[in-house]
Amino acid sequence: MIKFSRNNAWNQHGTFNNPDLLWYAKGVGVMQSRPLNDVTSWWFFAAIHGFSSAQWSNFSTPPVVPTSPVPSNAIRGLYWDQCQHQSWFFAPWHRGYLIELEAQIRAVVISLGGP
């Protein structure tokens, strides 16, 4: 089994002089550029957690979000708004969610030639 370790994000004072943060930012940037109906996009992952496009307008400076094409109702019903807040299952659900998000960011970083 492959083991990964998380390095200290505050190395190099938490700036992009820290290669881990730089590559993380590059990975997130690629995911954010993907359309909303791409299951590997940053925004699809946000919607899995339960953050819908209706809530984006609540930010003082909403992020530029590719809001189309929207996945089908069946896909949204199956994957979106799944976080188990207010439930005994919150901690294990969140652990799996973060493992998958990290795996996706890692795949993007590797595809960009990163570590």
mmCIF file of C-alpha atoms in Angstrom:
data_model
loop_
_atom_site.group_PDB
_atom_site.id
_atom_site.type_symbol
_atom_site.label_atom_id
_atom_site.label_comp_id
_atom_site.label_asym_id
_atom_site.label_seq_id
_atom_site.Cartn_x
_atom_site.Cartn_y
_atom_site.Cartn_z
ATOM 1 C CA MET A 1 0.000 0.000 0.000
ATOM 2 C CA ILE A 2 1.294 3.434 -0.940
ATOM 3 C CA LYS A 3 1.652 5.821 1.975
ATOM 4 C CA PHE A 4 1.591 9.566 1.555
ATOM 5 C CA SER A 5 2.697 12.136 4.078
ATOM 6 C CA ARG A 6 1.534 15.710 4.364
ATOM 7 C CA ASN A 7 4.340 18.203 4.674
ATOM 8 C CA ASN A 8 4.031 21.299 6.797
ATOM 9 C CA ALA A 9 2.126 23.979 4.862
ATOM 10 C CA TRP A 10 3.990 26.629 6.854
ATOM 11 C CA ASN A 11 7.350 25.636 5.397
ATOM 12 C CA GLN A 12 8.777 28.771 3.766
ATOM 13 C CA HIS A 13 6.312 30.824 5.857
ATOM 14 C CA GLY A 14 3.246 29.436 4.063
ATOM 15 C CA THR A 15 4.145 31.097 0.761
ATOM 16 C CA PHE A 16 4.472 29.677 -2.726
ATOM 17 C CA ASN A 17 8.194 29.362 -2.033
ATOM 18 C CA ASN A 18 6.960 26.147 -0.422
ATOM 19 C CA PRO A 19 6.773 23.769 -3.414
ATOM 20 C CA ASP A 20 3.989 21.745 -1.767
ATOM 21 C CA LEU A 21 1.703 24.789 -1.633
ATOM 22 C CA LEU A 22 2.710 25.863 -5.130
ATOM 23 C CA TRP A 23 1.828 22.472 -6.622
ATOM 24 C CA TYR A 24 -1.387 22.302 -4.578
ATOM 25 C CA ALA A 25 -2.420 25.698 -5.973
ATOM 26 C CA LYS A 26 -1.625 24.562 -9.518
ATOM 27 C CA GLY A 27 -3.720 21.411 -9.017
ATOM 28 C CA VAL A 28 -6.653 23.364 -7.621
ATOM 29 C CA GLY A 29 -6.390 25.837 -10.509
ATOM 30 C CA VAL A 30 -6.726 23.050 -13.059
ATOM 31 C CA MET A 31 -9.680 21.552 -11.194
ATOM 32 C CA GLN A 32 -11.358 24.988 -10.990
ATOM 33 C CA SER A 33 -11.070 25.426 -14.765
ATOM 34 C CA ARG A 34 -13.062 22.266 -15.470
ATOM 35 C CA PRO A 35 -16.779 22.511 -16.280
ATOM 36 C CA LEU A 36 -19.371 21.944 -13.598
ATOM 37 C CA ASN A 37 -20.504 18.615 -15.070
ATOM 38 C CA ASP A 38 -16.973 17.165 -14.869
ATOM 39 C CA VAL A 39 -16.919 14.856 -11.831
ATOM 40 C CA THR A 40 -13.227 15.750 -11.353
ATOM 41 C CA SER A 41 -13.823 19.501 -11.193
ATOM 42 C CA TRP A 42 -13.334 21.558 -8.059
ATOM 43 C CA TRP A 43 -16.931 22.786 -8.239
ATOM 44 C CA PHE A 44 -18.366 19.274 -8.621
ATOM 45 C CA PHE A 45 -16.451 18.314 -5.460
ATOM 46 C CA ALA A 46 -17.880 21.407 -3.743
ATOM 47 C CA ALA A 47 -21.374 20.349 -4.779
ATOM 48 C CA ILE A 48 -20.770 16.809 -3.467
ATOM 49 C CA HIS A 49 -20.012 18.380 -0.123
ATOM 50 C CA GLY A 50 -23.186 20.407 -0.343
ATOM 51 C CA PHE A 51 -22.138 23.827 -1.575
ATOM 52 C CA SER A 52 -24.518 24.785 -4.348
ATOM 53 C CA SER A 53 -24.247 27.576 -6.901
ATOM 54 C CA ALA A 54 -27.042 29.415 -5.093
ATOM 55 C CA GLN A 55 -24.660 29.956 -2.178
ATOM 56 C CA TRP A 56 -21.824 31.388 -4.314
ATOM 57 C CA SER A 57 -23.608 34.743 -4.454
ATOM 58 C CA ASN A 58 -23.263 35.041 -0.657
ATOM 59 C CA PHE A 59 -19.539 35.818 -0.981
ATOM 60 C CA SER A 60 -18.495 39.450 -1.227
ATOM 61 C CA THR A 61 -16.395 38.497 -4.265
ATOM 62 C CA PRO A 62 -17.870 35.294 -5.711
ATOM 63 C CA PRO A 63 -15.357 33.070 -7.468
ATOM 64 C CA VAL A 64 -15.569 32.711 -11.203
ATOM 65 C CA VAL A 65 -17.346 29.390 -11.457
ATOM 66 C CA PRO A 66 -18.020 27.456 -14.637
ATOM 67 C CA THR A 67 -21.760 27.080 -14.049
ATOM 68 C CA SER A 68 -22.495 25.093 -17.152
ATOM 69 C CA PRO A 69 -23.098 22.590 -18.400
ATOM 70 C CA VAL A 70 -25.054 21.466 -15.361
ATOM 71 C CA PRO A 71 -25.065 17.714 -14.738
ATOM 72 C CA SER A 72 -28.317 15.867 -15.201
ATOM 73 C CA ASN A 73 -30.833 15.702 -12.359
ATOM 74 C CA ALA A 74 -29.945 12.031 -11.907
ATOM 75 C CA ILE A 75 -26.237 12.806 -11.441
ATOM 76 C CA ARG A 76 -26.962 15.716 -9.100
ATOM 77 C CA GLY A 77 -29.344 13.565 -7.066
ATOM 78 C CA LEU A 78 -26.801 10.771 -6.801
ATOM 79 C CA TYR A 79 -23.696 12.810 -5.911
ATOM 80 C CA TRP A 80 -24.495 16.349 -4.791
ATOM 81 C CA ASP A 81 -25.254 17.543 -1.271
ATOM 82 C CA GLN A 82 -24.028 14.402 0.443
ATOM 83 C CA CYS A 83 -22.128 15.692 3.491
ATOM 84 C CA GLN A 84 -23.408 14.055 6.648
ATOM 85 C CA HIS A 85 -23.627 17.150 8.854
ATOM 86 C CA GLN A 86 -25.522 16.627 12.116
ATOM 87 C CA SER A 87 -25.010 12.874 11.870
ATOM 88 C CA TRP A 88 -22.866 10.238 13.577
ATOM 89 C CA PHE A 89 -21.533 9.486 10.070
ATOM 90 C CA PHE A 90 -20.004 12.972 9.628
ATOM 91 C CA ALA A 91 -16.404 12.055 10.567
ATOM 92 C CA PRO A 92 -16.102 8.879 8.457
ATOM 93 C CA TRP A 93 -17.914 10.489 5.517
ATOM 94 C CA HIS A 94 -15.612 13.498 5.612
ATOM 95 C CA ARG A 95 -12.526 11.310 5.830
ATOM 96 C CA GLY A 96 -13.482 9.475 2.634
ATOM 97 C CA TYR A 97 -14.405 12.746 0.922
ATOM 98 C CA LEU A 98 -11.018 14.301 1.698
ATOM 99 C CA ILE A 99 -9.146 11.152 0.663
ATOM 100 C CA GLU A 100 -10.826 11.305 -2.749
ATOM 101 C CA LEU A 101 -10.265 15.054 -3.097
ATOM 102 C CA GLU A 102 -6.575 14.618 -2.250
ATOM 103 C CA ALA A 103 -6.297 11.762 -4.756
ATOM 104 C CA GLN A 104 -7.772 13.973 -7.483
ATOM 105 C CA ILE A 105 -5.431 16.869 -6.698
ATOM 106 C CA ARG A 106 -2.486 14.445 -6.606
ATOM 107 C CA ALA A 107 -3.462 13.079 -10.063
ATOM 108 C CA VAL A 108 -3.598 16.589 -11.492
ATOM 109 C CA VAL A 109 -0.251 17.554 -9.974
ATOM 110 C CA ILE A 110 1.372 14.424 -11.416
ATOM 111 C CA SER A 111 -0.187 15.114 -14.834
ATOM 112 C CA LEU A 112 1.412 18.587 -14.702
ATOM 113 C CA GLY A 113 4.819 17.052 -14.049
ATOM 114 C CA GLY A 114 4.843 17.765 -10.341
ATOM 115 C CA PRO A 115 5.996 15.531 -7.498
#
